[in-house]
Every structure is written in C-alpha cells, then in structure tokens.
Coordinates of C-alpha atoms in Angstrom, one line a residue:
M841 CA -13.7 -47.4 67.3
S842 CA -17.2 -45.9 67.7
I843 CA -20.1 -47.1 65.6
E844 CA -20.3 -43.7 64.0
S845 CA -16.6 -43.7 63.1
Q846 CA -16.9 -47.3 61.8
E847 CA -19.7 -46.2 59.5
Q848 CA -17.7 -43.2 58.3
Y849 CA -14.7 -45.5 57.7
E850 CA -16.9 -47.8 55.7
S851 CA -18.4 -45.1 53.6
P852 CA -17.7 -45.8 49.9
W853 CA -14.9 -44.2 48.1
H854 CA -15.5 -42.8 44.6
R855 CA -13.3 -41.9 41.6
V856 CA -13.4 -38.8 39.5
H857 CA -14.3 -39.0 35.8
P858 CA -11.9 -41.3 33.7
I859 CA -10.8 -38.5 31.3
S860 CA -9.9 -36.2 34.1
P861 CA -6.1 -36.8 33.8
F862 CA -6.3 -35.8 30.2
V863 CA -8.2 -32.6 31.0
R864 CA -5.6 -31.8 33.7
G865 CA -2.6 -32.8 31.5
W866 CA -3.8 -31.6 28.1
V867 CA -1.1 -28.9 28.1
V868 CA 1.6 -31.5 28.0
V869 CA 0.0 -33.3 25.1
V870 CA -0.7 -30.2 23.1
G871 CA 2.8 -29.0 23.8
A872 CA 4.4 -32.1 22.4
I873 CA 2.1 -32.0 19.3
Y874 CA 3.0 -28.3 18.8
I875 CA 6.8 -28.9 19.0
Y876 CA 6.6 -31.8 16.5
S877 CA 4.3 -29.9 14.1
Q878 CA 6.6 -26.9 14.3
N879 CA 9.6 -29.0 13.3
I880 CA 7.7 -30.5 10.4
L881 CA 6.6 -27.1 9.2
S882 CA 10.1 -25.7 9.5
S883 CA 11.5 -28.6 7.4
A884 CA 8.8 -28.0 4.8
L885 CA 9.6 -24.3 4.5
E886 CA 13.3 -24.9 4.1
G887 CA 12.7 -27.7 1.5
N888 CA 14.2 -30.3 3.8
L889 CA 11.3 -32.6 3.8
K890 CA 13.7 -35.4 3.0
G891 CA 15.1 -34.7 6.4
N892 CA 11.7 -35.6 7.9
V893 CA 11.7 -38.5 10.3
F894 CA 9.8 -40.7 7.9
E895 CA 12.6 -40.5 5.4
L896 CA 15.2 -41.9 7.8
P897 CA 16.6 -45.4 7.3
S898 CA 14.6 -48.1 8.9
E899 CA 17.3 -48.9 11.4
V900 CA 17.0 -45.4 12.7
L901 CA 13.3 -44.8 12.1
W902 CA 12.1 -47.8 14.2
P903 CA 14.0 -46.9 17.4
I904 CA 12.7 -43.3 17.1
M905 CA 9.1 -44.6 16.5
G906 CA 9.6 -47.0 19.5
I907 CA 10.7 -44.1 21.7
A908 CA 7.7 -42.0 20.6
F909 CA 5.2 -44.8 21.2
G910 CA 6.9 -45.5 24.5
I911 CA 6.4 -41.9 25.6
I912 CA 2.8 -42.0 24.5
A913 CA 2.3 -45.3 26.4
L914 CA 3.9 -43.9 29.5
L915 CA 1.6 -40.8 29.3
L916 CA -1.5 -43.1 29.0
V917 CA -0.3 -45.3 31.8
G918 CA 0.4 -42.3 33.9
F919 CA -3.1 -40.9 33.1
Y920 CA -4.7 -44.2 34.0
L921 CA -2.8 -44.6 37.3
S922 CA -3.5 -40.9 38.2
W923 CA -7.2 -41.6 37.7
R924 CA -7.0 -45.0 39.5
F925 CA -5.4 -43.6 42.6
T926 CA -7.5 -40.5 42.9
Q927 CA -10.5 -41.1 45.2
Y928 CA -12.8 -39.1 47.4
Q929 CA -15.2 -40.0 50.2
I930 CA -18.1 -38.0 51.7
T931 CA -19.3 -38.8 55.2
D932 CA -21.6 -37.1 57.6
D933 CA -18.8 -35.0 59.0
H934 CA -15.8 -35.1 56.6
V935 CA -14.7 -34.8 53.0
R936 CA -11.7 -36.9 52.3
T937 CA -9.5 -37.2 49.2
R938 CA -6.5 -39.4 48.5
S939 CA -4.3 -39.2 45.5
G940 CA -0.8 -39.7 44.2
I941 CA 0.9 -42.7 42.6
L942 CA 4.3 -42.9 44.2
F943 CA 3.7 -40.4 47.0
R944 CA 0.3 -40.8 48.4
Q945 CA -1.6 -37.8 49.8
H946 CA -4.6 -38.0 52.1
R947 CA -6.6 -34.9 52.8
Q948 CA -9.5 -34.4 55.1
A949 CA -11.8 -31.4 55.8
R950 CA -14.6 -31.1 58.3
I951 CA -17.8 -30.4 56.5
D952 CA -19.1 -27.9 59.1
R953 CA -15.9 -25.9 58.5
V954 CA -16.3 -25.6 54.8
Q955 CA -16.3 -21.9 54.0
A956 CA -17.3 -21.9 50.4
I957 CA -17.8 -24.2 47.5
D958 CA -17.1 -23.4 43.9
I959 CA -17.9 -25.3 40.7
V960 CA -15.4 -24.3 38.0
Q961 CA -15.5 -25.2 34.3
P962 CA -12.4 -24.3 32.3
L963 CA -13.0 -24.3 28.6
L964 CA -11.8 -27.8 27.8
A965 CA -13.7 -29.3 30.8
R966 CA -16.8 -27.5 29.6
I967 CA -16.4 -29.1 26.2
F968 CA -16.5 -32.6 27.8
G969 CA -19.3 -31.6 30.2
L970 CA -17.0 -31.8 33.2
A971 CA -16.4 -29.5 36.2
E972 CA -14.0 -29.0 39.1
L973 CA -15.4 -28.9 42.6
K974 CA -13.4 -26.7 45.0
F975 CA -14.2 -26.4 48.7
E976 CA -12.4 -24.0 50.9
V977 CA -11.7 -24.6 54.6
A978 CA -10.9 -22.0 57.2
D979 CA -7.2 -21.4 56.8
S980 CA -7.0 -21.1 53.0
G981 CA -3.9 -21.9 51.0
Q982 CA -2.8 -25.6 51.0
S983 CA -5.8 -26.8 52.9
A984 CA -8.2 -26.0 50.0
M985 CA -9.5 -29.2 48.5
N986 CA -10.6 -29.9 45.0
L987 CA -12.0 -32.7 43.0
S988 CA -11.2 -32.5 39.3
Y989 CA -13.0 -33.5 37.3
L990 CA -16.5 -34.7 37.7
K991 CA -19.5 -34.7 35.5
Y992 CA -21.2 -31.4 35.8
S993 CA -24.4 -32.9 37.2
D994 CA -22.4 -35.0 39.7
A995 CA -20.5 -31.9 40.8
Q996 CA -23.8 -30.1 41.4
T997 CA -25.2 -33.1 43.3
L998 CA -22.0 -33.3 45.4
R999 CA -22.1 -29.6 46.2
N1000 CA -25.7 -29.9 47.3
T1001 CA -24.8 -32.9 49.5
I1002 CA -21.9 -31.1 51.2
L1003 CA -24.0 -28.0 51.7
A1004 CA -26.9 -29.9 53.2
R1005 CA -24.6 -31.7 55.7
A1006 CA -22.8 -28.4 56.5
A1007 CA -26.2 -26.9 57.2
G1008 CA -26.8 -29.7 59.8
L1009 CA -28.9 -32.1 57.7
R1010 CA -27.6 -35.5 58.6
A1011 CA -27.1 -38.2 56.1
T1012 CA -29.4 -41.2 56.4
A1013 CA -29.7 -44.4 54.5
P1014 CA -31.4 -44.1 51.2
H1015 CA -35.1 -43.6 51.7
P1016 CA -38.0 -45.3 50.0
S1017 CA -39.7 -42.6 48.0
G1018 CA -42.5 -40.9 49.7
T1019 CA -41.5 -41.5 53.3
D1020 CA -41.7 -38.6 55.8
D1021 CA -37.9 -38.6 56.3
A1022 CA -37.3 -38.3 52.6
Q1023 CA -39.6 -35.3 52.5
E1024 CA -37.8 -33.7 55.4
T1025 CA -34.5 -33.9 53.6
Q1026 CA -35.9 -32.7 50.3
A1027 CA -34.4 -29.3 51.0
A1028 CA -31.3 -30.7 49.8
S1029 CA -31.7 -34.0 48.0
S1030 CA -31.9 -36.8 44.9
S1031 CA -29.7 -39.6 44.7
S1032 CA -26.1 -38.8 44.8
S1033 CA -23.2 -40.8 44.0
N1034 CA -22.6 -41.8 47.6
G1035 CA -26.2 -42.9 48.3
V1036 CA -27.3 -39.8 50.1
E1037 CA -30.4 -38.1 48.7
T1038 CA -30.0 -34.4 48.0
A1039 CA -31.7 -32.0 45.5
E1040 CA -30.5 -28.5 44.6
A1041 CA -32.0 -25.9 46.8
P1042 CA -34.0 -23.2 44.9
E1043 CA -32.5 -19.9 44.2
I1044 CA -33.7 -16.4 43.3
V1045 CA -31.6 -14.1 41.2
V1046 CA -31.2 -10.8 43.1
A1047 CA -28.6 -8.9 41.0
T1048 CA -27.0 -9.1 37.5
T1049 CA -24.4 -7.2 35.6
P1050 CA -25.6 -6.2 32.1
P1051 CA -22.9 -6.4 29.4
G1052 CA -23.0 -2.7 28.8
R1053 CA -22.3 -1.9 32.4
L1054 CA -19.6 -4.5 32.5
I1055 CA -17.8 -2.9 29.5
G1056 CA -18.2 0.6 30.9
S1057 CA -16.8 -0.4 34.3
S1058 CA -13.9 -2.2 32.6
I1059 CA -13.0 0.9 30.6
L1060 CA -13.2 3.0 33.7
N1061 CA -10.9 0.7 35.5
P1062 CA -8.2 2.8 37.2
T1063 CA -5.5 0.3 36.3
L1064 CA -6.4 0.5 32.6
L1065 CA -6.5 4.3 32.7
V1066 CA -3.0 4.4 34.2
V1067 CA -1.6 2.0 31.6
A1068 CA -3.3 4.0 28.8
L1069 CA -1.8 7.3 30.0
A1070 CA 1.6 5.8 30.5
F1071 CA 1.8 4.9 26.8
L1072 CA -0.3 7.7 25.4
I1073 CA 1.6 10.7 26.9
P1074 CA 5.1 9.8 25.6
V1075 CA 3.8 9.0 22.2
V1076 CA 1.8 12.2 21.9
I1077 CA 4.8 14.2 23.0
G1078 CA 7.1 12.4 20.5
G1079 CA 4.6 12.3 17.6
V1080 CA 2.9 15.7 17.8
L1081 CA 5.3 18.1 19.6
L1082 CA 8.5 16.6 18.2
E1083 CA 6.9 15.7 14.8
T1084 CA 8.3 12.2 14.7
P1085 CA 5.4 10.0 13.4
A1086 CA 7.5 6.9 13.9
T1087 CA 6.8 7.2 17.7
Y1088 CA 3.2 6.2 17.0
V1089 CA 4.5 2.7 16.7
G1090 CA 4.9 2.8 20.4
L1091 CA 1.2 2.8 20.8
L1092 CA 1.0 -0.8 19.8
P1093 CA 2.2 -2.3 23.1
G1094 CA -0.1 0.1 24.9
L1095 CA -3.1 -1.0 22.8
L1096 CA -2.2 -4.6 23.5
S1097 CA -1.9 -4.0 27.2
V1098 CA -5.2 -2.1 27.3
G1099 CA -6.9 -4.8 25.2
A1100 CA -5.6 -7.5 27.6
I1101 CA -6.9 -5.7 30.6
V1102 CA -10.4 -5.1 29.1
W1103 CA -10.5 -8.7 27.9
N1104 CA -9.6 -10.0 31.3
E1105 CA -12.4 -8.0 32.9
L1106 CA -15.0 -9.0 30.4
N1107 CA -13.9 -12.7 30.4
K1108 CA -14.1 -13.0 34.2
G1109 CA -17.2 -10.8 34.7
F1110 CA -19.4 -12.0 31.8
G1111 CA -22.8 -13.1 32.8
F1112 CA -22.4 -12.2 36.5
T1113 CA -25.4 -13.1 38.6
A1114 CA -25.9 -13.1 42.3
S1115 CA -28.7 -15.3 43.7
A1116 CA -30.2 -15.9 47.1
S1117 CA -30.6 -19.6 48.2
P1118 CA -31.0 -21.5 51.5
D1119 CA -27.4 -22.6 50.8
G1120 CA -26.3 -19.0 51.0
L1121 CA -25.2 -16.6 48.3
R1122 CA -24.6 -18.1 44.9
L1123 CA -22.5 -16.4 42.2
K1124 CA -22.1 -17.2 38.6
Y1125 CA -19.8 -15.6 36.1
G1126 CA -17.2 -16.2 33.4
L1127 CA -17.0 -16.5 29.6
T1128 CA -14.3 -19.0 28.7
E1129 CA -14.1 -20.4 32.2
T1130 CA -17.3 -20.4 34.1
S1131 CA -17.5 -20.4 37.9
H1132 CA -20.4 -21.1 40.3
Q1133 CA -19.6 -20.0 43.8
T1134 CA -21.6 -20.8 46.9
I1135 CA -20.9 -19.0 50.1
P1136 CA -22.9 -20.5 53.0
P1137 CA -24.4 -18.1 55.6
G1138 CA -22.1 -17.0 58.4
R1139 CA -18.9 -17.5 56.5
I1140 CA -18.5 -13.8 55.6
Q1141 CA -15.8 -12.2 57.8
A1142 CA -16.1 -8.7 56.5
V1143 CA -18.0 -7.0 53.7
R1144 CA -17.0 -3.8 51.8
V1145 CA -19.1 -1.7 49.5
H1146 CA -16.8 0.3 47.3
A1147 CA -17.6 3.3 45.0
P1148 CA -14.5 4.0 42.8
L1149 CA -14.0 7.6 41.7
F1150 CA -14.8 7.1 38.0
W1151 CA -17.9 4.9 38.8
R1152 CA -19.6 7.5 41.0
P1153 CA -21.1 9.6 38.2
F1154 CA -22.9 6.5 37.0
G1155 CA -24.0 5.3 40.5
W1156 CA -22.0 2.0 40.3
Y1157 CA -20.8 0.0 43.2
R1158 CA -18.7 -3.1 43.9
V1159 CA -19.2 -5.4 46.9
I1160 CA -16.3 -7.5 48.1
A1161 CA -15.8 -9.7 51.1
N1162 CA -13.3 -11.5 53.2
V1163 CA -14.2 -15.2 53.3
A1164 CA -12.1 -17.6 55.4
G1165 CA -10.4 -19.9 53.0
Y1166 CA -10.1 -17.6 50.0
G1167 CA -7.1 -15.6 51.4
E1168 CA -5.2 -13.0 49.4
A1169 CA -3.9 -15.5 46.8
S1170 CA -7.4 -15.8 45.3
G1171 CA -7.3 -12.1 44.5
E1172 CA -10.3 -9.9 44.2
Q1173 CA -12.0 -12.1 41.7
R1174 CA -13.3 -14.7 44.1
S1175 CA -14.0 -12.1 46.8
M1176 CA -16.6 -10.2 44.7
L1177 CA -20.1 -10.5 45.9
L1178 CA -21.3 -7.9 43.4
R1179 CA -19.1 -7.1 40.4
V1180 CA -20.6 -3.8 39.4
G1181 CA -24.2 -2.8 40.3
K1182 CA -26.5 0.0 41.2
L1183 CA -27.4 0.9 44.8
E1184 CA -30.5 -1.3 44.6
D1185 CA -28.3 -4.2 43.8
V1186 CA -26.2 -3.5 46.9
Y1187 CA -29.5 -3.4 48.9
A1188 CA -30.4 -6.9 47.5
V1189 CA -27.0 -8.6 48.1
L1190 CA -26.2 -7.3 51.6
P1191 CA -29.2 -8.9 53.4
I1192 CA -28.1 -12.3 52.2
V1193 CA -24.6 -12.1 53.7
L1194 CA -25.6 -9.9 56.6
P1195 CA -29.1 -11.0 57.4
D1196 CA -29.3 -9.1 60.7
P1197 CA -28.0 -5.5 60.3
G1198 CA -28.7 -4.8 63.9
T1199 CA -30.5 -1.6 63.2
D1200 CA -34.0 -0.6 62.1
R1201 CA -32.6 1.8 59.6
P1202 CA -30.2 -0.3 57.5
L1203 CA -30.7 1.6 54.2
D1204 CA -30.1 5.0 55.9
L1205 CA -26.9 3.6 57.4
L1206 CA -25.8 2.4 54.0
T1207 CA -26.6 5.6 52.3
D1208 CA -25.0 7.8 54.9
G1209 CA -21.9 5.7 54.7
L1210 CA -21.6 6.0 51.0
K1211 CA -23.1 9.1 49.6
D1212 CA -22.2 12.1 51.7
S1213 CA -20.8 13.3 55.0
T1214 CA -24.1 14.0 56.7
D1215 CA -24.4 12.0 59.9
Q1216 CA -28.0 11.0 60.6
T1217 CA -27.2 7.5 61.6
G1218 CA -24.7 7.9 64.4
F1219 CA -21.3 7.8 62.7
T1220 CA -18.5 8.9 65.0
Q1221 CA -15.9 10.6 62.8
T1222 CA -12.4 12.0 63.0
P1223 CA -12.2 15.1 65.2
R1224 CA -11.8 18.4 63.3
S1225 CA -8.5 19.1 65.2
A1226 CA -6.9 16.2 63.2
A1227 CA -8.3 17.4 59.8
W1228 CA -4.8 18.3 58.7
L1229 CA -3.9 14.7 58.6
S1230 CA -6.6 13.8 56.1
P1231 CA -7.9 17.1 54.7
L1232 CA -10.2 15.5 52.1
A1233 CA -11.4 12.4 54.0
F1234 CA -11.6 13.5 57.6
K1235 CA -15.3 14.3 57.4
R1236 CA -16.0 10.8 56.1
Q1237 CA -13.7 8.8 58.3
G1238 CA -15.6 7.2 61.1
Y1239 CA -17.6 4.3 62.4
A1240 CA -21.0 3.3 63.7
S1241 CA -21.9 0.3 65.8
T1242 CA -25.1 -1.7 65.6
S1243 CA -26.1 -4.6 67.8
T1244 CA -24.6 -7.0 65.3
S1245 CA -21.8 -5.2 63.4
I1246 CA -19.4 -2.4 63.4
V1247 CA -19.6 -0.3 60.3
I1248 CA -16.6 1.6 59.1
R1249 CA -16.6 4.3 56.4
G1250 CA -13.7 6.1 54.7
G1251 CA -12.4 7.6 51.5
R1252 CA -13.4 10.8 49.8
L1253 CA -12.8 10.4 46.1
S1254 CA -13.1 6.6 46.1
R1255 CA -15.5 5.8 48.9
H1256 CA -16.0 2.6 50.9
L1257 CA -18.1 1.3 53.7
T1258 CA -17.1 -1.8 55.6
Y1259 CA -19.2 -4.1 57.7
V1260 CA -17.6 -6.4 60.3
P1261 CA -19.9 -8.7 62.2
H1262 CA -19.1 -8.7 65.9
E1263 CA -18.7 -12.5 66.1
R1264 CA -16.2 -12.4 63.2
T1265 CA -13.9 -9.9 65.0
Q1266 CA -10.8 -12.0 65.6
G1267 CA -9.0 -9.4 67.6
V1268 CA -8.6 -5.6 68.2
L1269 CA -5.5 -3.5 67.8
M1270 CA -5.1 0.1 68.8
H1271 CA -2.3 1.9 66.9
Q1272 CA -0.8 5.3 67.3
G1273 CA 2.3 6.7 65.5
P1274 CA 4.3 9.8 66.5
I1275 CA 2.3 12.1 64.1
A1276 CA -1.0 10.7 65.3
R1277 CA 0.1 11.1 68.9
R1278 CA 0.8 14.8 68.2
A1279 CA -2.6 15.2 66.7
G1280 CA -4.3 13.3 69.6
V1281 CA -5.8 10.6 67.5
A1282 CA -5.3 6.8 67.1
D1283 CA -6.4 4.0 64.7
V1284 CA -8.3 0.9 65.7
E1285 CA -7.8 -2.1 63.6
L1286 CA -10.1 -5.2 63.6
A1287 CA -8.3 -8.4 62.9
S1288 CA -10.0 -10.4 60.1
T1289 CA -9.1 -13.3 58.0
S1290 CA -6.6 -12.8 55.2
G1291 CA -8.4 -11.1 52.3
Q1292 CA -9.0 -8.0 50.3
I1293 CA -10.4 -6.0 53.3
L1294 CA -8.4 -4.6 56.1
P1295 CA -11.0 -3.2 58.6
R1296 CA -9.5 -0.1 60.2
V1297 CA -11.1 2.8 61.9
K1298 CA -8.8 5.7 61.2
Q1299 CA -7.9 8.7 63.3
M1300 CA -10.3 8.6 66.1
S1301 CA -9.7 10.8 69.2
V1302 CA -7.7 8.9 71.7
A1303 CA -10.6 8.6 74.2
E1304 CA -12.9 7.4 71.4
A1305 CA -10.4 4.9 70.1
R1306 CA -9.7 3.5 73.6
S1307 CA -13.5 3.2 74.2
L1308 CA -14.0 1.4 70.9
F1309 CA -11.0 -0.9 71.6
L1310 CA -12.4 -2.0 75.0
M1311 CA -16.1 -2.3 73.9
Q1312 CA -15.3 -4.2 70.6
A1313 CA -13.4 -6.8 72.4
D1314 CA -16.4 -7.5 74.7
R1315 CA -18.9 -7.4 71.9
A1316 CA -16.8 -9.9 69.9
A1317 CA -16.5 -12.3 72.8
T1318 CA -20.2 -12.1 73.6
A1319 CA -21.3 -12.5 70.0
R1320 CA -19.1 -15.6 69.4
R1321 CA -20.5 -17.2 72.5
L1322 CA -24.1 -16.6 71.4
H1323 CA -24.0 -17.3 67.7
D1324 CA -23.2 -20.5 65.9
R1325 CA -23.6 -20.4 62.2
N1326 CA -21.9 -23.7 61.4
H1327 CA -25.2 -25.5 61.1
W1328 CA -27.4 -22.7 59.8
L1329 CA -30.5 -24.9 59.1
V1330 CA -30.5 -26.2 62.6
A1331 CA -32.5 -24.2 65.1
E1332 CA -30.4 -21.3 66.1
Q1333 CA -30.1 -19.6 69.4
N1334 CA -32.3 -16.6 69.5
A1335 CA -30.3 -14.6 72.0
Q1336 CA -29.7 -11.1 70.9
I1337 CA -26.8 -9.0 71.7
S1338 CA -27.7 -5.8 73.4
P1339 CA -26.4 -2.6 71.8
A1340 CA -23.2 -1.5 73.4
P1341 CA -23.6 1.6 75.6
P1342 CA -22.3 4.7 73.9
S1343 CA -19.1 6.2 75.1
P1344 CA -19.4 9.5 77.0
Q1345 CA -17.8 11.5 74.2
S1346 CA -19.9 10.0 71.4
S1347 CA -23.1 10.4 73.4
Q1348 CA -22.5 14.1 73.5
E1349 CA -21.9 14.4 69.8
Q1350 CA -23.8 11.7 68.0
P1351 CA -25.1 8.6 69.7
H1352 CA -24.4 5.2 68.3
E1353 CA -27.2 3.0 67.2

C-alpha cells in the first residue's frame, strides 16, 4: 500500500447529524400518529369513546400498550443504528460513504469526476437547520451520492472542500494561521469537519427571476394552457350551448389541476438566482424546499437557449443544459441554468458555462440563432429544395461551427439554440430515412450525455451532412486531447483548436466562423 493510499485509508470518518434518521423517517412517524388520531376522532364522533383503548380492561390494555411502546422503541433503536452506521470520508481524491445496518453499502466517487454538487433543504430539514448534500458523478442514476443530513453550515463547508479538491487544490495538514500555504488555499478554505481548511468562494449574482415574471411564465406554461382548454371547452359547450349549468361543476377538477401546475412552478422557481463563482455556476431556488446547485466549469455537455412561443412577445428565455450525472430522471428542474430571463440574462449566464465561445462575435451568433432567419454569422441551413419537409422551420434549421463549439438552431414558433462544446461530443451519427433520402437531405446527431437536450442538426444536404459528420469527429478528438477541465484551477493547457476548414459547399454559400 502506497503512503498516499495509507493516508487516505487513515482519513477520519464522520457521521451525519444525529436527528437525520428522524428527518428521513418522519413520514412513518406522522403516518402512525395520523392513523391513531383518526381512529380516536372516529370513535368520538360515533359516541363510542368507551371503546377507546384506554377504556379497555387492564389485562388487554397493558399488552396493547406494551406493543405500542415496543414499536416506538424499535423505531428509536432503528433511527439510532441508522445514524450510527452511516458515515462518510473525504480524502484528496475520493468521497466515500458507508451505510446500512444488516446489509452494508460502501460507495465511492472520485472527486475530480464529481459533475455537480447540490445542497437541498426540504421544509422539515430547514426547520432543524439541516441540509442534504448531493454530489453527482458521471453516469447518473444509482451512482449519485448523498449525505443526509448535515448542519447547513457543515454542508456548505463540505461542498467548498470537495469543490476545492475537484479544482486541483490538494488537501494539506491544518495550517497555522498566517502561513503562506494557508493563504494560498484561502480560495477555498476554514476549518472543515475533516481538518482541511476551506472557505466559501465569492460569488456574483448575474441573473434573477422576479416574482412577477415567474408568475407570468407559469401562467403561459404550454402544459397549463392545454389542461385549462381541456376542461374549459367541454364545460362551456355543456353550460352555455346546451344550457345545463350543472356542467360548471366540471370546472372544479380543472381549477385544481391548473392550481397545482401553477403552484408547482412557483414553488420550484421562487427566488431563482444564478451566480458566477470560481467554483462554477451557482443556482439557488425553491420556496418550501430550497436548493443550492453548483456546477463546476467544464461539466456542461450541451446548453440550449429556448424561447417558447407564448414567451416570445415578452422577450423571455429559458436556458437548460445536459450535465453528466443529472440524467433524464432529474427532469428539467435541475437542468435549468436560467429559469426565465431576458436576453441580457442569457448573455450573463452563457459565458460562465461556455467561457470560450470560439468566435469574436458571440452576441451576434446568439441573436442570429434566436431572433430571426437572417444569416450574418455563418449558419448553414436546410436547402430550399427540402423546404416541403419543414415548411415553417426550414429557414431556421441549421448550424454554425466555432473553434470551440458547434451551434445548432431550430424551431420556428418555439425557437431554440443549442451549443455543444467540441470536447463534449461523445460521438456523431448521420441518419437518413426514406423520405429524407428522396429530398436529398440527412440529419447529423451529436451524442451527448442523457438529459433534456438531444443535439441534432436537421435536414442538411447530403454533402453538407457528410462533411459535418467527418469534421466533427476530428474536432471532438482533437478537443478532448487538448482540454482537461477536471482540475480547472490548475494551470490549463493553452493550446487552441484551429477553426475547422469550411466545406466546399458552405464556403460558396456562407462561410463558417
């Protein structure tokens, strides 16, 4: 065993907060209290209080009381053992957890492979000043690790420690205050629970979602409008045209459904802020359950700026991303980098997750990709001969390539613009169905991690699609070889990727950037 491995092995193990099992299992306790209370209430309403358990003969009452206290004792013992056997360890390179009473579970994640860290505070945990720390690794799903629950301040310190080590700042022994080494690590450090000094990195708020805009965007949610129409149309037909007022009762389920959708949007999006930090992009949101997400640099696999149809008159946009580890199961909620914002908010968020746009006209590229079909920044679009396949969107379907990313635009009524960094392209697929073959076009799909975004360049001419297919594979391989964003605070390689040469066809029409 190496000295380093020995040191990691001997790193101390820590336990979560003692009341964590109760916070996790409160539903069971509340459920038992509810069932018992309901029985008592029912007996009282029926005048059968004599049938209450306390009116039973002592030879029956005491066994029942003994069973009840036994169940409570088992719950308390279970809570204690659950806390006792749940431990975590932070080393220079790994985060480890072990848990389970009868069936022990050991989990380990490499710190430099941590994709995102969230601090989540459900309502009950917030009452006790606790928080759950979630850190996602690359393959999502079962590999996601969490520590529930820690004191909120401890969760913040631990997040800072993990981010500092993920950035390449190595752990050292506790420093005497005022030493040079301590000052060097101050980007991330105070005394943490495992003896490593880390302080929270500063942050600058770059975008917020005001309550009025959040309410407006929730009301203009397409899902909500579909639900509202689904209930409203039959009721209006029945109540007004057929003059049967009783059908208005049918509005009640619709109102409840609409109210639930609006509440869900407001509850999850309340107080949304996006901040820039040396740790990466920080997001805060939530009313009854607050979440603090941190996405380190270089973890973004793809970014999409979306302008839904009903938001366009107000100039509102949403920014979502594919982050390795989130997957599809997390839904759109955790993938949102900007819940709803103006174009200037998009300008503020994008440079954090895509620090090098690879072009000297990034704002023009963004505007051209979202607002109209004019092509001043080198988008290659669907040929007019294939317009019958997408009569509304063919003028907007296309892509542009910079030295660092491929940019895909699409949609006509609801518009979107997708950025895929070259080094995050996992693979390239060229697809052509029988109809597309007849039209002389093909799609090129860029493989990304599982998430809300499926990067796909639609309906390019066959020559252009083949050229993109070949060039993107080379760009991705070169970019992955030159860029390493695992330790983003360590000196990075400065090599730049040369812009790909334009294809013959595109050079005649509109040159790439």
